[in-house]
Coordinates of C-alpha atoms and ligand atoms in Angstrom, one line a residue:
M87 CA 19.6 2.7 16.1
R88 CA 22.7 1.4 14.1
N89 CA 24.7 4.6 12.5
G90 CA 27.0 3.8 10.3
D91 CA 27.7 0.8 11.4
T92 CA 25.3 -1.4 9.3
L93 CA 27.5 -3.6 7.6
F94 CA 27.1 -7.6 9.0
I95 CA 30.1 -9.6 7.9
D96 CA 31.0 -12.9 9.3
G97 CA 28.8 -12.4 12.3
K98 CA 30.1 -9.1 13.2
W99 CA 28.5 -5.2 13.0
C100 CA 31.0 -2.8 11.2
A101 CA 31.3 0.7 8.9
A102 CA 32.7 0.9 5.6
D103 CA 36.9 0.7 5.7
D104 CA 36.9 4.3 4.6
G105 CA 33.8 5.3 7.1
R106 CA 32.0 6.6 4.1
T107 CA 27.8 6.7 4.8
F108 CA 25.1 7.8 3.3
R109 CA 21.6 9.1 4.3
V110 CA 18.5 7.3 4.7
T111 CA 15.6 10.0 5.1
D112 CA 11.8 9.5 5.8
P113 CA 9.7 9.9 2.6
A114 CA 7.1 11.5 4.1
T115 CA 9.2 14.6 5.7
G116 CA 12.4 14.0 4.1
A117 CA 14.4 14.2 7.3
V118 CA 17.6 12.3 8.0
I119 CA 16.6 9.3 9.9
A120 CA 20.4 7.7 10.3
T121 CA 23.3 7.3 8.1
A122 CA 24.0 3.8 6.7
A123 CA 27.6 2.4 6.0
D124 CA 28.5 2.7 2.3
G125 CA 29.8 -0.9 1.4
G126 CA 32.1 -1.1 -1.7
T127 CA 34.4 -3.7 -3.6
A128 CA 36.5 -4.5 -0.3
E129 CA 33.6 -5.1 1.6
T130 CA 31.7 -7.1 -0.6
D131 CA 34.8 -9.3 -1.1
R132 CA 35.0 -9.6 2.5
A133 CA 31.3 -10.7 2.7
I134 CA 31.7 -13.0 0.0
A135 CA 34.5 -14.7 1.5
A136 CA 32.7 -15.2 4.7
A137 CA 29.9 -16.5 3.1
H138 CA 32.2 -19.2 1.3
E139 CA 34.0 -20.0 4.5
A140 CA 30.4 -20.6 6.3
F141 CA 28.9 -22.6 3.3
D142 CA 30.8 -26.2 4.3
T143 CA 29.8 -26.2 7.7
W144 CA 26.4 -24.7 7.4
S145 CA 25.4 -27.0 4.1
A146 CA 26.6 -30.1 6.7
E147 CA 24.5 -29.0 9.4
N148 CA 21.0 -31.0 9.7
A149 CA 17.9 -29.7 8.7
Y150 CA 16.2 -29.8 11.7
R151 CA 19.0 -27.2 13.2
R152 CA 18.7 -25.2 10.3
A153 CA 15.0 -25.0 10.9
E154 CA 15.2 -24.3 14.8
V155 CA 17.0 -21.2 13.7
L156 CA 14.6 -19.7 11.3
W157 CA 11.6 -20.8 13.7
R158 CA 13.6 -18.6 16.8
T159 CA 13.7 -15.8 14.1
H160 CA 10.3 -15.9 13.4
A161 CA 9.6 -16.0 17.2
L162 CA 11.8 -12.7 17.4
M163 CA 10.3 -11.0 14.6
T164 CA 6.9 -11.7 15.6
E165 CA 7.5 -10.5 19.2
R166 CA 8.8 -7.2 17.7
A167 CA 6.5 -6.8 15.0
E168 CA 5.0 -3.2 16.2
D169 CA 8.4 -2.0 16.2
L170 CA 9.8 -3.2 13.0
A171 CA 6.5 -1.5 11.6
A172 CA 7.4 1.5 12.8
L173 CA 10.8 1.7 11.3
M174 CA 9.0 0.4 8.1
T175 CA 7.0 3.3 8.3
Q176 CA 9.6 5.8 8.9
E177 CA 11.9 4.4 6.4
Q178 CA 9.6 3.6 3.5
G179 CA 6.5 5.3 4.3
K180 CA 3.9 3.3 4.4
P181 CA 0.6 3.4 6.9
L182 CA 1.7 1.6 10.2
K183 CA -1.1 -0.9 9.3
A184 CA 0.0 -1.8 6.2
A185 CA 3.6 -1.9 7.3
L186 CA 2.3 -4.6 10.3
N187 CA 0.9 -6.8 7.5
E188 CA 4.2 -6.8 5.8
V189 CA 6.1 -7.7 8.8
R190 CA 3.4 -10.6 9.4
Y191 CA 4.0 -11.6 5.4
A192 CA 7.6 -11.4 6.3
A193 CA 7.5 -13.9 9.1
D194 CA 5.4 -16.5 7.6
F195 CA 8.4 -17.1 5.0
L196 CA 10.5 -18.0 8.0
A197 CA 8.1 -20.2 9.4
W198 CA 7.2 -21.7 6.3
F199 CA 11.1 -22.5 4.8
A200 CA 11.9 -23.8 8.4
E201 CA 9.7 -26.7 7.8
E202 CA 10.8 -26.9 3.7
A203 CA 14.0 -27.5 5.3
K204 CA 13.0 -30.6 6.5
R205 CA 10.9 -31.8 3.3
V206 CA 14.3 -31.3 0.9
Y207 CA 13.2 -34.8 -0.5
G208 CA 15.1 -36.8 -3.0
S209 CA 14.0 -39.8 -5.0
S210 CA 15.4 -43.3 -6.2
I211 CA 15.0 -44.4 -9.9
P212 CA 14.8 -47.9 -11.1
S213 CA 17.2 -49.1 -13.5
S214 CA 17.5 -51.3 -16.5
R215 CA 20.5 -52.8 -15.2
G216 CA 20.2 -55.2 -12.4
G217 CA 22.9 -54.4 -10.5
Q218 CA 22.6 -50.6 -10.6
R219 CA 21.0 -48.3 -8.5
F220 CA 20.0 -44.7 -9.2
S221 CA 19.3 -42.1 -6.4
V222 CA 18.8 -38.6 -6.8
L223 CA 19.9 -35.9 -4.2
R224 CA 18.7 -32.4 -3.8
Q225 CA 21.9 -30.4 -2.6
P226 CA 22.4 -26.5 -1.7
V227 CA 23.7 -24.5 -4.9
G228 CA 26.6 -22.7 -2.6
V229 CA 26.8 -19.1 -2.0
V230 CA 24.2 -17.2 -3.0
A231 CA 23.9 -13.4 -3.8
G232 CA 20.5 -11.7 -2.9
I233 CA 19.6 -7.7 -3.9
T234 CA 16.0 -6.5 -2.9
P235 CA 14.3 -3.3 -3.5
W236 CA 12.4 -1.0 -1.1
N237 CA 8.9 -1.3 -1.6
Y238 CA 8.6 -4.3 0.4
P239 CA 11.7 -3.8 2.6
V240 CA 11.3 -6.9 5.2
S241 CA 9.3 -9.3 3.2
M242 CA 11.6 -9.3 0.0
I243 CA 14.2 -10.3 2.5
T244 CA 13.0 -12.9 3.9
R245 CA 11.7 -14.7 1.0
K246 CA 15.2 -14.8 -0.2
V247 CA 16.8 -15.3 3.0
A248 CA 14.7 -18.3 4.5
P249 CA 14.6 -20.8 1.7
A250 CA 18.6 -19.8 0.8
V251 CA 19.3 -20.8 5.2
A252 CA 16.7 -23.6 5.0
A253 CA 18.5 -25.4 2.1
G254 CA 21.9 -24.9 3.6
C255 CA 23.4 -21.9 1.3
S256 CA 25.2 -19.1 2.7
I257 CA 24.2 -15.6 1.2
V258 CA 25.5 -11.9 0.5
L259 CA 22.1 -9.6 0.7
K260 CA 22.8 -6.2 -0.7
P261 CA 19.0 -4.1 0.1
A262 CA 17.8 -1.3 -1.4
E263 CA 19.5 2.1 -0.7
Q264 CA 16.2 3.6 0.6
T265 CA 15.4 1.2 3.0
P266 CA 18.6 -0.3 4.9
L267 CA 17.7 0.2 8.2
C268 CA 14.7 -2.3 7.6
A269 CA 17.1 -4.8 6.5
V270 CA 19.7 -4.3 9.7
A271 CA 16.5 -4.9 11.5
V272 CA 16.3 -8.2 9.8
F273 CA 19.8 -9.3 10.2
E274 CA 19.9 -8.3 14.0
L275 CA 16.9 -11.0 14.6
L276 CA 19.0 -13.4 12.4
A277 CA 22.1 -13.0 14.6
E278 CA 20.0 -13.1 18.0
A279 CA 18.5 -16.5 16.9
G280 CA 21.9 -17.8 16.5
L281 CA 22.6 -18.0 12.8
P282 CA 25.9 -18.9 12.6
P283 CA 28.8 -16.5 11.6
G284 CA 28.9 -15.7 7.6
V285 CA 25.7 -17.9 7.3
A286 CA 24.0 -14.6 6.1
N287 CA 26.0 -11.2 5.4
L288 CA 24.6 -7.5 4.9
V289 CA 26.2 -5.3 2.6
T290 CA 24.1 -1.9 2.6
T291 CA 25.6 0.5 0.1
S292 CA 24.7 3.7 -2.3
R293 CA 26.6 2.0 -5.2
P294 CA 24.6 -0.8 -6.2
A295 CA 26.6 -1.4 -9.6
E296 CA 29.8 -1.4 -7.9
V297 CA 28.7 -4.1 -5.2
G298 CA 26.6 -5.6 -7.6
A299 CA 29.6 -6.2 -10.1
R300 CA 31.6 -8.1 -7.3
L301 CA 28.7 -10.3 -6.3
L302 CA 27.9 -10.9 -10.0
D303 CA 31.5 -11.6 -11.2
S304 CA 32.7 -13.7 -8.3
P305 CA 33.4 -17.1 -9.0
L306 CA 32.5 -18.0 -5.8
V307 CA 28.7 -16.7 -5.9
R308 CA 26.8 -19.7 -7.5
K309 CA 23.2 -18.1 -7.6
L310 CA 21.7 -14.7 -7.7
T311 CA 18.2 -13.7 -6.7
F312 CA 17.0 -10.2 -7.4
T313 CA 13.8 -8.3 -7.3
G314 CA 13.4 -5.2 -8.9
S315 CA 13.1 -3.9 -12.2
T316 CA 13.0 -5.5 -15.4
E317 CA 15.6 -3.1 -16.8
V318 CA 18.3 -3.9 -13.8
G319 CA 17.0 -7.7 -14.0
K320 CA 17.9 -8.1 -17.8
D321 CA 21.4 -6.5 -17.3
L322 CA 22.3 -9.0 -14.3
T323 CA 21.0 -11.6 -16.0
A324 CA 23.4 -11.1 -18.9
R325 CA 26.4 -10.7 -16.4
A326 CA 25.6 -13.6 -14.1
A327 CA 26.0 -15.8 -17.6
A328 CA 29.9 -15.2 -17.5
T329 CA 30.2 -17.4 -14.2
M330 CA 27.1 -19.5 -15.1
K331 CA 25.5 -18.4 -12.3
R332 CA 21.9 -20.0 -11.6
V333 CA 19.3 -16.9 -11.4
S334 CA 15.9 -16.3 -10.4
M335 CA 14.4 -12.6 -11.5
E336 CA 11.1 -11.1 -9.5
L337 CA 10.7 -8.3 -11.9
G338 CA 8.2 -5.6 -12.9
G339 CA 4.6 -6.1 -13.9
H340 CA 2.0 -4.4 -15.6
A341 CA -1.2 -6.3 -14.0
P342 CA -4.4 -6.2 -15.8
M343 CA -7.9 -6.0 -14.2
I344 CA -10.9 -7.4 -16.1
V345 CA -14.3 -6.7 -14.7
F346 CA -16.8 -8.3 -16.9
D347 CA -20.2 -7.2 -16.6
D348 CA -21.6 -10.7 -15.2
A349 CA -19.9 -9.2 -11.8
D350 CA -20.8 -7.0 -9.1
P351 CA -19.1 -3.7 -10.3
V352 CA -19.5 -2.4 -6.6
H353 CA -17.5 -5.3 -4.9
A354 CA -15.2 -5.1 -8.1
A355 CA -14.5 -1.5 -7.1
K356 CA -13.7 -2.2 -3.5
G357 CA -11.2 -4.4 -4.8
A358 CA -9.7 -2.5 -7.3
A359 CA -9.3 0.4 -4.8
L360 CA -7.6 -1.9 -2.2
V361 CA -5.3 -3.6 -4.8
K362 CA -4.4 -0.6 -6.8
F363 CA -3.5 2.1 -3.8
L364 CA -1.6 -0.7 -1.9
N365 CA 1.6 0.6 -0.9
T366 CA 0.7 3.8 -2.9
G367 CA 0.5 2.0 -5.9
Q368 CA 4.2 1.0 -5.8
A369 CA 3.7 -2.8 -5.8
C370 CA 4.7 -4.8 -8.6
I371 CA 1.6 -6.9 -8.3
S372 CA -0.8 -3.2 -8.7
P373 CA -3.3 -3.0 -11.5
N374 CA -2.0 -0.7 -14.2
R375 CA -4.8 -1.5 -16.8
I376 CA -8.5 -1.7 -15.0
F377 CA -10.3 -3.0 -17.9
V378 CA -14.2 -2.6 -17.2
Q379 CA -17.0 -3.9 -19.5
R380 CA -19.3 -1.1 -20.8
S381 CA -22.3 -1.7 -19.2
V382 CA -21.0 -2.0 -15.9
L383 CA -18.5 1.3 -16.4
P384 CA -20.6 3.9 -14.6
A385 CA -21.6 2.0 -11.4
F386 CA -18.0 0.5 -11.1
T387 CA -16.3 4.2 -12.0
D388 CA -18.8 5.8 -9.5
A389 CA -18.2 3.1 -6.6
L390 CA -14.4 3.7 -7.3
L391 CA -14.7 7.6 -7.0
D392 CA -16.3 7.0 -3.6
R393 CA -13.7 5.0 -2.4
V394 CA -10.7 7.0 -3.6
G395 CA -12.3 9.9 -2.1
K396 CA -12.0 8.5 1.4
L397 CA -8.2 7.7 1.2
V398 CA -6.4 10.1 3.6
P399 CA -2.8 10.8 2.3
G400 CA -0.1 11.6 4.9
P401 CA 2.6 10.6 6.9
G402 CA 2.2 6.6 7.5
H403 CA 2.7 6.7 11.7
R404 CA -0.3 9.6 11.6
P405 CA -3.6 7.9 12.7
G406 CA -6.4 7.8 10.0
V407 CA -3.8 8.0 7.2
T408 CA -4.2 5.2 5.0
I409 CA -2.0 5.9 2.1
G410 CA 1.7 7.3 2.2
P411 CA 4.2 9.0 0.2
L412 CA 5.9 8.0 -3.2
V413 CA 9.6 7.0 -2.2
D414 CA 11.3 9.6 -4.1
E415 CA 11.1 12.6 -6.4
A416 CA 11.9 10.6 -9.5
A417 CA 8.8 8.6 -8.6
L418 CA 6.9 11.6 -8.6
R419 CA 8.1 12.8 -11.8
K420 CA 7.3 9.5 -13.5
V421 CA 3.7 9.5 -11.9
T422 CA 3.2 13.1 -13.0
R423 CA 4.7 12.5 -16.7
Q424 CA 2.0 9.6 -17.4
V425 CA -0.8 11.4 -16.0
E426 CA -0.1 14.4 -18.4
D427 CA 0.4 12.0 -21.4
A428 CA -2.7 10.3 -20.7
V429 CA -5.1 13.7 -20.2
E430 CA -3.1 15.2 -23.6
K431 CA -3.9 12.1 -25.2
G432 CA -7.7 12.3 -24.5
A433 CA -8.2 10.5 -21.3
R434 CA -10.5 12.1 -18.8
L435 CA -9.4 13.0 -15.3
L436 CA -11.8 12.2 -12.5
A437 CA -9.7 12.5 -9.2
G438 CA -6.3 14.0 -8.3
G439 CA -3.9 14.4 -10.7
D440 CA -1.3 16.5 -8.9
R441 CA 1.3 16.7 -6.2
L442 CA -0.2 17.2 -2.5
T443 CA 1.6 19.9 -1.0
D444 CA -1.4 21.0 1.8
D445 CA -1.2 20.4 5.5
G446 CA 2.8 20.1 5.6
L447 CA 2.8 17.3 3.1
D448 CA 5.0 19.4 0.6
A449 CA 8.0 18.3 2.7
G450 CA 7.4 14.7 1.4
R451 CA 6.6 13.0 -1.8
F452 CA 2.9 12.7 -1.9
F453 CA 0.6 12.2 -4.7
A454 CA -3.5 12.6 -4.7
P455 CA -5.0 9.5 -5.4
T456 CA -6.0 10.1 -8.9
V457 CA -8.3 7.9 -11.4
L458 CA -8.1 8.4 -15.0
A459 CA -10.9 7.2 -17.4
D460 CA -11.0 6.2 -21.1
V461 CA -7.5 5.1 -21.0
D462 CA -5.9 3.5 -24.1
E463 CA -2.9 1.9 -26.3
S464 CA -2.2 5.5 -27.2
M465 CA -0.8 6.6 -23.5
R466 CA 2.2 5.6 -21.7
I467 CA 0.6 4.7 -18.8
Y468 CA -0.9 1.8 -21.0
R469 CA 2.4 0.4 -21.4
E470 CA 5.1 1.8 -18.5
E471 CA 4.9 0.2 -15.0
T472 CA 2.8 3.2 -13.3
F473 CA 4.4 2.6 -9.4
G474 CA 1.9 5.4 -8.3
P475 CA -1.4 6.1 -7.1
V476 CA -3.2 6.1 -10.7
A477 CA -6.1 3.8 -11.2
A478 CA -6.2 3.6 -15.4
I479 CA -9.7 2.8 -16.6
V480 CA -9.8 1.1 -20.3
P481 CA -13.5 0.4 -21.3
F482 CA -14.0 -2.8 -23.3
D483 CA -16.7 -5.1 -25.0
D484 CA -16.2 -8.6 -25.3
E485 CA -14.3 -11.3 -23.5
S486 CA -11.9 -12.1 -26.5
E487 CA -11.0 -8.5 -27.0
V488 CA -10.1 -8.0 -23.5
V489 CA -7.8 -11.3 -23.0
R490 CA -6.2 -10.3 -26.3
R491 CA -5.4 -6.7 -24.8
A492 CA -4.8 -8.0 -21.6
N493 CA -2.2 -10.2 -22.8
D494 CA -0.6 -7.5 -24.9
T495 CA 2.1 -6.2 -22.8
E496 CA 5.7 -7.2 -22.4
Y497 CA 5.2 -8.2 -18.7
G498 CA 3.6 -11.3 -17.0
L499 CA 3.4 -11.2 -13.2
A500 CA -0.2 -10.4 -11.7
S501 CA -3.1 -10.4 -13.2
Y502 CA -6.9 -10.1 -12.0
L503 CA -10.6 -10.7 -13.4
Y504 CA -14.0 -10.4 -11.8
T505 CA -16.8 -12.6 -12.7
R506 CA -19.7 -14.9 -11.4
D507 CA -19.8 -16.7 -14.7
L508 CA -17.8 -20.4 -13.8
G509 CA -17.4 -21.2 -17.1
R510 CA -15.4 -17.7 -17.9
S511 CA -13.4 -17.7 -14.9
V512 CA -12.1 -21.2 -16.0
R513 CA -11.7 -19.8 -19.7
V514 CA -10.5 -16.8 -19.0
S515 CA -7.7 -17.7 -16.3
E516 CA -6.1 -20.4 -18.5
A517 CA -6.0 -17.8 -21.2
L518 CA -3.9 -15.1 -19.4
R519 CA -0.3 -15.3 -19.8
F520 CA 0.5 -14.4 -16.4
G521 CA 2.5 -16.1 -13.5
I522 CA -0.6 -15.3 -11.0
V523 CA -4.2 -15.0 -11.4
G524 CA -6.5 -13.8 -9.2
V525 CA -10.7 -14.6 -9.8
N526 CA -12.5 -12.2 -7.6
D527 CA -9.2 -12.4 -5.5
I528 CA -7.5 -9.2 -5.2
N529 CA -4.8 -11.2 -2.7
P530 CA -3.5 -14.1 -4.5
T531 CA -0.3 -14.6 -2.5
A532 CA 0.9 -16.1 0.5
A533 CA 4.4 -17.5 2.0
A534 CA 2.8 -21.4 0.7
A535 CA 2.1 -20.1 -2.8
P536 CA 4.5 -19.6 -5.6
F537 CA 4.9 -16.2 -6.7
G538 CA 6.8 -15.0 -10.3
G539 CA 6.3 -14.0 -13.5
V540 CA 6.5 -14.7 -17.1
G541 CA 7.8 -13.2 -20.0
M542 CA 9.9 -9.8 -18.8
S543 CA 8.8 -10.3 -15.3
G544 CA 11.2 -12.9 -14.3
L545 CA 12.4 -16.0 -13.7
G546 CA 11.6 -18.7 -11.3
R547 CA 9.3 -18.7 -8.3
E548 CA 9.6 -17.4 -4.7
G549 CA 7.7 -18.7 -2.1
G550 CA 5.5 -22.7 -1.9
A551 CA 6.9 -25.4 -2.2
H552 CA 8.8 -24.2 -5.6
G553 CA 10.8 -21.5 -3.7
I554 CA 13.4 -24.0 -2.0
D555 CA 14.1 -25.3 -5.7
E556 CA 15.5 -22.4 -6.8
Y557 CA 18.3 -23.0 -4.2
L558 CA 18.9 -26.6 -4.6
D559 CA 21.0 -28.6 -7.4
V560 CA 20.2 -31.8 -8.3
K561 CA 22.9 -34.7 -8.3
L562 CA 22.2 -38.0 -9.7
V563 CA 24.2 -41.0 -7.7
G564 CA 24.3 -44.4 -9.9
V565 CA 26.0 -47.0 -7.8
C566 CA 27.0 -50.4 -9.4
L567 CA 26.6 -53.0 -6.8
P568 CA 29.8 -55.1 -6.8
Ligands
NAP603 P1 15.3 -1.5 -9.1 O1 15.9 -0.2 -9.1 O2 15.8 -2.5 -10.1 O3 16.2 -2.1 -7.7 C1 16.5 -3.3 -7.2 C2 17.5 -3.3 -6.2 O4 18.5 -3.2 -7.7 C3 18.0 -2.2 -5.6 O5 18.7 -2.8 -4.1 C4 19.1 -1.6 -6.5 O6 20.1 -0.7 -5.6 C5 19.8 -2.3 -6.7 N1 20.3 -2.1 -8.2 C6 19.9 -1.0 -8.9 N2 20.9 -1.4 -9.8 C7 21.9 -2.6 -9.9 C8 22.9 -2.9 -10.5 N3 23.6 -2.2 -11.7 N4 23.9 -3.9 -9.8 C9 23.6 -4.4 -8.8 N5 22.4 -3.9 -8.1 C10 21.6 -2.7 -8.5 O7 14.0 -1.2 -8.7 P2 13.2 -0.9 -7.4 O8 13.1 0.9 -8.0 O9 14.1 -0.3 -6.0 O10 12.2 -1.8 -7.2 C11 10.9 -1.7 -7.9 C12 10.8 -2.4 -9.0 O11 10.6 -3.5 -8.4 C13 9.7 -2.4 -9.7 O12 9.5 -2.7 -11.2 C14 8.7 -3.6 -9.2 O13 7.9 -4.3 -10.2 C15 10.0 -4.7 -9.0 N6 9.3 -5.6 -7.7 C16 8.9 -6.9 -8.2 C17 8.8 -7.4 -7.2 C18 8.3 -9.3 -7.5 O14 8.2 -9.8 -7.0 N7 8.4 -9.6 -9.1 C19 8.5 -7.2 -5.8 C20 8.7 -6.1 -5.4 C21 9.4 -5.2 -6.6 P3 19.7 0.9 -5.4 O15 18.6 0.6 -4.1 O16 20.8 1.3 -4.3 O17 19.4 1.7 -6.6

């Protein structure tokens, strides 16, 4: 494992100029795993310069060759999936099985965009003037800056790097401070797959604002792709305006899940438990408000409690563990505050509610899988993104009421509904103002499908046929025939 030399600039691994490093810890034990290079202004400038230098050659490279590099990276990632998953578990905390699923999802983006590279089609447009022809080209935007979070530390990187590389762009990536080692592992695969120097560069840092400012202020960087919180995303978007960069923003969410009384409440509870406690609730698509129609409330709640009671918290590498730690102390404080606030305002605590400290869990940041009933609009958890293992159940009475309440959020990423009524599934999925709707489906995501939100959940889409558009400019060529 690299120690200190985690910057990848112009095809070479290096340390920070002044040797500065920061520590990377295991959130399950607090143990230091490694140190990462703490890149700053000078290193970021060099990475931008390398990406700028590489752009002309890479953008002129044919699409089949770009696809080959991505396919080779895919093969390497698939071959080393277990090692990568073990590293992810150590650095991010999720159970091994979930880490392996993420690696497969991450590899899917490499395969998908390898093929999309070959489908960057243009078009021709008839002109009203006889001697004129119009053609429309789609060309790479130039140097891209990518900034990624810690919760999906491999797939959030391939979801950006693969379309950028496929489109013919070059990229400088700044991963989250908590998970630089996963980013290093992805870049090692890209290098081994033969990606030319400078096409993808990595700046690990504990100084996000300093590196971010450099990436944003540089006129050489033509696009910013960011996944993270709405708060940071808003600041970065405003700053990107000064150099008129393209931006795509994958931000926070506050997903509603609606369980109607015509659905099977036990099946819905299974779905709710699986998606709510996925990644310890640290997912942008995690259901934050679980609306349950009053007549199925008892059956749903009993089934959910039964499933929650069977979750096994612990370090993700331990056999049988199904739910890992939270990422840091701040995350623990936020979840604790939200639960206390809800209980003070009348919510009933049906399970969990506290930090877990028995059986050696005190060394990590574990919070008990929690279920709150009778949650309402007055509580923080009803509005703030939770990002923890807390299922908040909100009773409701009828369809129009629940649609209004589900839409009553500034966020608009994922939403879910359970119903067996075909008409209702169409009506409600059309009425929900979210970028993603799962109908009896808790996993409406795939590399082949567009992912993204509306409102304060962001701008643009990643994945699917739309994902590569974010890295392409449209050029019109008008030709007058002599
Ligand atoms: P965050 O605090 O916004 O951080 C995201 C990234 O931005 C990290 O790399 C962070 O670096 C960096 N950053 C922070 N301040 C910056 C600045 N001033 N300039 C440049 N970079 C800066 O979010 P997070 O806590 O890591 O991630 C959780 C959030 O991501 C949640 O809100 C979640 O919903 C959202 N998310 C969205 C999606 C989606 O697809 N919509 C997917 C996953 C997560 P440091 O790590 O060094 O602070």
